[in-house]
Amino acid sequence: MEEVIQSKRNRKHQEQPILVRYADDLVLMHSDLEKLQQAEQKLVEWLASMGLYMNPKKTRITHTLTPYEGNTGFDFLGFAVRQFPVGKMHTGKNTVGEPLGFKTIIKPSKEAIKRHILALNHRMKKMRSYPQWKVIKELNPVIWGWSNYYRAVVSSDIFSACDRHVWFQLQSWARRRHPRKKRSWIDAKYWKQVDGRDTFCTPLGAKLRLHRDTAIQRHKKVRGQASPYDGNLLYWSQRLKTHPLMHANKAKLLHKQKGKCRWCELLFRDEDILEIDHIDHNHRNNTVSNLMLLHLHCHDERHSKLTKTTIEKKAPRNQKGTSEVTLPDGYSQEEWDAEMTVIKERIRQLEEEGISIK
């Protein structure tokens, strides 16, 4: 598709149309309207040769800086892209460092924000009779996932606005549960002071994650002609820690381990599944010094060997004729039995798939 819209002969190194495509959505960009329309016509003819066409209701021409046919900027994959005229102190620059006189701003689109708020409203209506811990369990993945998707663009003010909507929704939920109680009583029951901030949390410590708890992380352009398939594993393993969707703890461990797995000592790749393991097996000790980052299969291999070692190390029989198993530090018998059940089930699934863990 990119080859169709670009000129085969470009000896004068003229500006070429830029195509950004994801699934069946695409954006075609060029600074000249006439060249843009020519590229669009080539694309329409190429699609027609395969029996495809572009939806005229969803296709439009717009300008990102000045109004064109009543439109300014465009929405793509839930992002709103626009350019704003600014002074010389805030202006963007071109590839040779010359000021452009405008700044490109990318934000979550209004439609995406509206869909997210309505989705939260719909969930809250279903959870009118849920206890507090279950409300937190249901909302946290939704808030966390949406915030991570938009953490690489200008989203701070929008995150705060979404948190205000969530606060009103939680207030409505709490008042419905206690219609005869005062607001001060409701606030004291469901909102606690955590790090100097009112937080919706349970007495046992389960707390609601807010949108603004997700830090903004700017996207860094890929260096030169680098590709995940060029064999430069060192560059891509180091780049993983700055990926917008990378968890903060995983990013710290990637930097600490220099992009290598602690078990096999091989560099991580972009498509690898990464898991965090606790060195002292105490899952409540989440300090960085007690964590290490492993491949998924390395994590399974480590726990399978740990399981075999623990089972084989049996204590001498006591007077009642029963045997005791030495537990790792930080585990109770119930916690260890639960983890052993999970590990054995995972080992069984791997063996069914033909993967040996010996």
XYZ file of C-alpha atoms in Angstrom:
358
model
C 0.000 0.000 0.000
C 2.854 2.401 0.818
C 4.531 1.633 -2.508
C 1.345 2.515 -4.444
C 1.077 6.101 -3.161
C 4.788 6.960 -3.362
C 6.570 7.994 -6.548
C 8.992 5.410 -7.893
C 11.307 8.140 -9.189
C 12.166 10.780 -6.623
C 15.503 12.121 -7.784
C 14.874 15.600 -6.355
C 14.031 14.094 -2.943
C 10.614 15.735 -2.904
C 8.215 15.239 -0.024
C 6.416 11.892 -0.225
C 2.950 11.074 1.164
C 2.995 9.410 4.581
C 0.660 6.491 5.280
C -0.177 5.291 8.789
C -2.305 2.142 8.844
C -3.731 -0.111 11.533
C -6.081 -2.940 10.492
C -8.712 -1.257 8.265
C -8.070 2.284 9.568
C -5.555 4.537 7.862
C -4.359 8.140 7.696
C -2.761 9.658 4.604
C -0.688 12.829 5.174
C 0.950 15.404 2.921
C 1.521 19.145 3.222
C 0.211 19.834 -0.323
C -3.532 19.352 -0.962
C -3.102 18.520 -4.653
C -0.459 15.838 -3.956
C -2.670 14.440 -1.199
C -5.636 14.084 -3.563
C -3.431 12.395 -6.171
C -2.233 9.895 -3.577
C -5.832 9.281 -2.480
C -6.866 8.558 -6.080
C -4.023 6.042 -6.478
C -5.091 4.344 -3.271
C -8.749 4.185 -4.355
C -7.791 2.607 -7.704
C -5.514 0.084 -5.991
C -8.270 -0.956 -3.596
C -10.819 -1.155 -6.426
C -8.591 -3.687 -8.224
C -9.164 -6.023 -5.247
C -12.887 -5.291 -4.953
C -12.480 -2.975 -1.967
C -13.421 0.659 -1.457
C -13.133 3.400 1.160
C -16.251 4.334 3.101
C -17.181 7.876 1.974
C -18.969 8.564 5.292
C -15.766 7.901 7.237
C -13.363 9.490 4.756
C -12.636 13.220 4.873
C -9.861 15.717 4.158
C -8.787 18.020 6.967
C -5.925 20.215 8.060
C -4.232 19.827 11.441
C -3.465 23.556 11.901
C -6.010 25.687 10.005
C -9.745 24.963 9.506
C -10.616 23.194 6.237
C -14.251 22.544 5.336
C -15.181 23.258 8.947
C -12.752 20.680 10.398
C -9.428 21.016 12.187
C -7.310 17.996 13.075
C -8.418 14.378 13.021
C -9.157 11.431 15.305
C -7.314 8.145 14.845
C -7.425 5.031 17.054
C -8.904 7.026 19.926
C -6.369 9.890 19.692
C -7.105 13.480 18.641
C -4.263 15.011 16.588
C -4.097 18.792 16.199
C -1.543 21.554 15.762
C -1.685 24.919 17.550
C 0.142 28.167 16.709
C 2.596 29.078 19.489
C 5.408 31.527 20.150
C 9.069 31.017 19.416
C 9.770 29.656 22.923
C 7.333 26.736 22.554
C 7.340 26.079 18.825
C 8.218 22.713 17.358
C 11.158 22.308 14.998
C 11.716 20.460 11.756
C 14.403 17.860 11.075
C 17.108 20.527 10.610
C 16.229 22.508 13.726
C 14.243 25.325 12.101
C 11.217 26.655 14.097
C 7.827 25.796 12.622
C 5.626 28.280 14.501
C 3.233 25.617 15.772
C 3.129 22.709 18.186
C 1.625 19.269 17.549
C -0.563 18.110 20.453
C -2.004 14.585 20.693
C -4.709 13.903 23.278
C -7.361 11.253 23.939
C -10.275 12.025 21.634
C -13.585 13.306 23.015
C -15.354 10.184 21.766
C -12.845 7.929 23.530
C -13.289 9.834 26.805
C -17.081 9.666 26.487
C -16.987 5.900 25.825
C -14.745 5.347 28.841
C -16.976 7.351 31.206
C -20.100 5.567 29.936
C -18.381 2.188 30.377
C -17.558 3.078 34.000
C -21.157 4.226 34.556
C -22.465 0.959 33.136
C -20.202 -1.072 35.435
C -21.164 0.954 38.494
C -24.880 0.353 37.825
C -24.224 -3.378 37.753
C -22.266 -3.177 41.028
C -24.848 -1.370 43.153
C -25.039 -4.289 45.591
C -21.344 -5.254 45.454
C -19.134 -4.881 48.547
C -16.322 -2.332 48.442
C -13.499 -4.802 47.784
C -15.332 -6.229 44.761
C -15.993 -2.762 43.329
C -12.263 -2.033 43.572
C -11.419 -5.377 41.963
C -13.740 -4.682 39.015
C -12.709 -1.052 38.400
C -8.918 -1.288 38.778
C -8.200 -3.252 35.553
C -10.446 -0.929 33.501
C -8.875 2.273 34.853
C -5.339 0.915 34.668
C -5.678 -0.379 31.103
C -7.274 2.818 29.752
C -4.674 5.017 31.449
C -1.785 2.933 30.132
C -3.093 3.230 26.581
C -3.050 7.049 26.762
C -0.009 7.535 29.001
C 2.265 8.426 26.053
C 0.306 11.555 25.027
C -0.947 14.774 26.660
C -3.354 13.218 29.162
C -2.724 14.657 32.647
C -5.728 17.019 32.699
C -7.964 14.351 31.161
C -6.867 11.791 33.767
C -7.844 14.253 36.524
C -11.219 14.898 34.872
C -11.903 11.144 34.656
C -11.005 10.787 38.349
C -13.624 13.426 39.194
C -16.251 11.408 37.323
C -15.207 8.249 39.180
C -15.445 10.090 42.520
C -19.051 11.162 41.811
C -19.923 7.632 40.741
C -18.478 6.177 43.957
C -20.314 8.768 46.044
C -23.577 7.750 44.382
C -22.778 4.065 45.019
C -22.001 4.698 48.706
C -25.136 6.818 49.318
C -27.293 4.150 47.750
C -25.872 1.611 50.201
C -26.393 3.911 53.219
C -29.325 6.231 52.411
C -29.841 7.234 56.060
C -26.236 8.040 56.885
C -24.594 11.461 56.706
C -21.982 12.240 54.092
C -19.284 12.608 56.757
C -20.000 9.072 57.993
C -19.886 7.681 54.442
C -16.606 9.453 53.658
C -15.023 8.178 56.886
C -16.115 4.604 56.122
C -14.988 4.313 52.493
C -12.263 6.972 52.064
C -9.028 6.788 54.072
C -5.932 8.986 54.148
C -3.161 7.260 52.138
C 0.040 9.230 51.474
C -1.779 12.455 52.403
C -4.625 11.886 49.955
C -8.206 10.665 50.378
C -8.280 7.198 48.845
C -11.168 4.827 48.236
C -9.863 1.749 50.074
C -10.848 -1.098 52.380
C -9.666 -1.530 55.993
C -7.433 -4.391 54.780
C -5.568 -2.099 52.361
C -7.155 -2.818 48.961
C -7.371 0.568 47.235
C -8.778 1.969 44.028
C -6.218 2.967 41.420
C -6.857 6.432 39.993
C -6.209 7.539 36.434
C -3.647 10.103 37.562
C -1.641 7.399 39.355
C -0.379 6.465 35.881
C 2.662 8.612 35.123
C 2.979 10.217 31.687
C 5.744 8.536 29.697
C 6.725 10.106 26.395
C 7.266 7.880 23.386
C 10.838 7.786 22.093
C 11.359 7.439 18.373
C 13.112 4.337 17.099
C 16.737 5.056 16.314
C 17.506 5.335 12.592
C 16.561 2.228 10.611
C 16.464 -0.065 13.666
C 14.037 -2.992 13.461
C 13.100 -5.748 15.950
C 14.225 -8.225 13.279
C 17.706 -6.775 12.646
C 19.318 -8.906 15.369
C 20.303 -5.968 17.602
C 18.924 -7.545 20.781
C 20.858 -5.214 23.076
C 19.183 -2.080 21.689
C 15.672 -3.544 21.843
C 16.122 -5.053 25.301
C 17.261 -1.664 26.629
C 14.396 0.059 24.805
C 11.811 -2.170 26.489
C 12.165 -0.228 29.743
C 10.904 2.958 28.030
C 7.939 1.239 26.362
C 4.705 3.101 27.257
C 2.950 -0.136 28.222
C 5.809 -1.468 30.349
C 5.012 -1.769 34.061
C 7.075 0.537 36.314
C 8.597 -2.312 38.373
C 9.487 -4.254 35.228
C 11.138 -1.145 33.768
C 13.278 -0.728 36.904
C 14.295 -4.394 36.827
C 15.134 -4.209 33.104
C 17.458 -1.303 33.834
C 18.950 -3.065 36.857
C 19.512 -6.364 34.999
C 20.772 -4.593 31.844
C 18.077 -6.202 29.717
C 18.986 -9.800 30.694
C 17.021 -12.627 32.294
C 18.453 -13.580 35.695
C 17.834 -17.276 35.100
C 19.154 -17.948 31.563
C 21.236 -14.727 31.217
C 19.847 -14.129 27.699
C 18.692 -10.717 26.477
C 14.966 -10.040 26.472
C 13.216 -9.516 23.131
C 10.159 -7.416 22.339
C 7.848 -10.430 21.931
C 8.989 -12.202 25.142
C 6.559 -12.600 28.052
C 8.194 -11.203 31.201
C 7.316 -12.159 34.776
C 8.508 -10.886 38.165
C 9.758 -13.431 40.713
C 10.359 -12.940 44.450
C 13.834 -14.028 45.517
C 12.919 -14.870 49.141
C 9.504 -16.285 48.066
C 7.760 -13.702 50.267
C 5.091 -12.191 48.013
C 4.521 -9.351 50.471
C 8.109 -8.138 50.120
C 7.947 -6.108 46.885
C 11.168 -4.135 47.260
C 13.257 -3.978 44.075
C 16.160 -5.756 45.797
C 13.889 -8.777 46.396
C 12.590 -8.970 42.807
C 14.037 -10.323 39.593
C 12.715 -10.352 36.037
C 12.500 -13.673 34.190
C 11.146 -15.129 30.988
C 7.828 -16.946 31.412
C 9.433 -20.341 30.721
C 12.391 -19.509 32.990
C 9.968 -18.597 35.774
C 8.200 -21.950 35.350
C 11.508 -23.842 35.301
C 12.738 -22.131 38.468
C 9.551 -22.913 40.401
C 9.456 -26.521 39.172
C 12.992 -27.101 40.474
C 12.129 -25.339 43.728
C 9.067 -27.574 44.107
C 11.062 -30.781 43.572
C 13.738 -29.695 46.043
C 11.199 -28.825 48.731
C 9.249 -32.073 48.342
C 12.370 -34.231 48.477
C 13.684 -32.519 51.615
C 11.452 -34.187 54.167
C 12.050 -33.903 57.893
C 12.541 -37.081 60.028
C 9.363 -38.762 61.158
C 8.090 -37.537 64.502
C 6.709 -39.658 67.286
C 3.215 -39.741 65.750
C 4.605 -41.238 62.553
C 3.860 -38.191 60.370
C 6.349 -36.395 58.097
C 6.932 -32.643 57.932
C 7.965 -30.575 54.906
C 10.414 -27.682 55.285
C 8.686 -24.496 54.147
C 10.549 -21.542 52.546
C 10.810 -18.376 54.611
C 7.748 -16.135 54.532
C 5.242 -18.905 53.710
C 2.522 -20.373 55.914
C 1.357 -23.937 55.317
C -1.873 -22.745 53.677
C -0.043 -20.303 51.353
C 2.494 -22.951 50.356
C -0.198 -25.575 49.677
C -2.069 -23.092 47.466
C 1.071 -22.214 45.493
C 2.025 -25.894 45.132
C -1.397 -26.607 43.635
C -0.952 -23.808 41.073
C 2.576 -24.966 40.183
C 1.547 -28.604 39.762
C -1.326 -27.573 37.505
C 1.011 -25.465 35.360
C 3.512 -28.343 35.136
C 0.711 -30.678 34.050
C -0.428 -28.241 31.334
C 3.123 -27.871 30.015
C 3.608 -31.637 29.872
C 0.310 -32.000 27.970
C 1.641 -29.493 25.423
C 4.769 -31.619 25.005
C 7.104 -29.216 26.883
C 9.560 -31.012 29.142
C 10.513 -29.340 32.436
C 13.241 -31.815 33.401
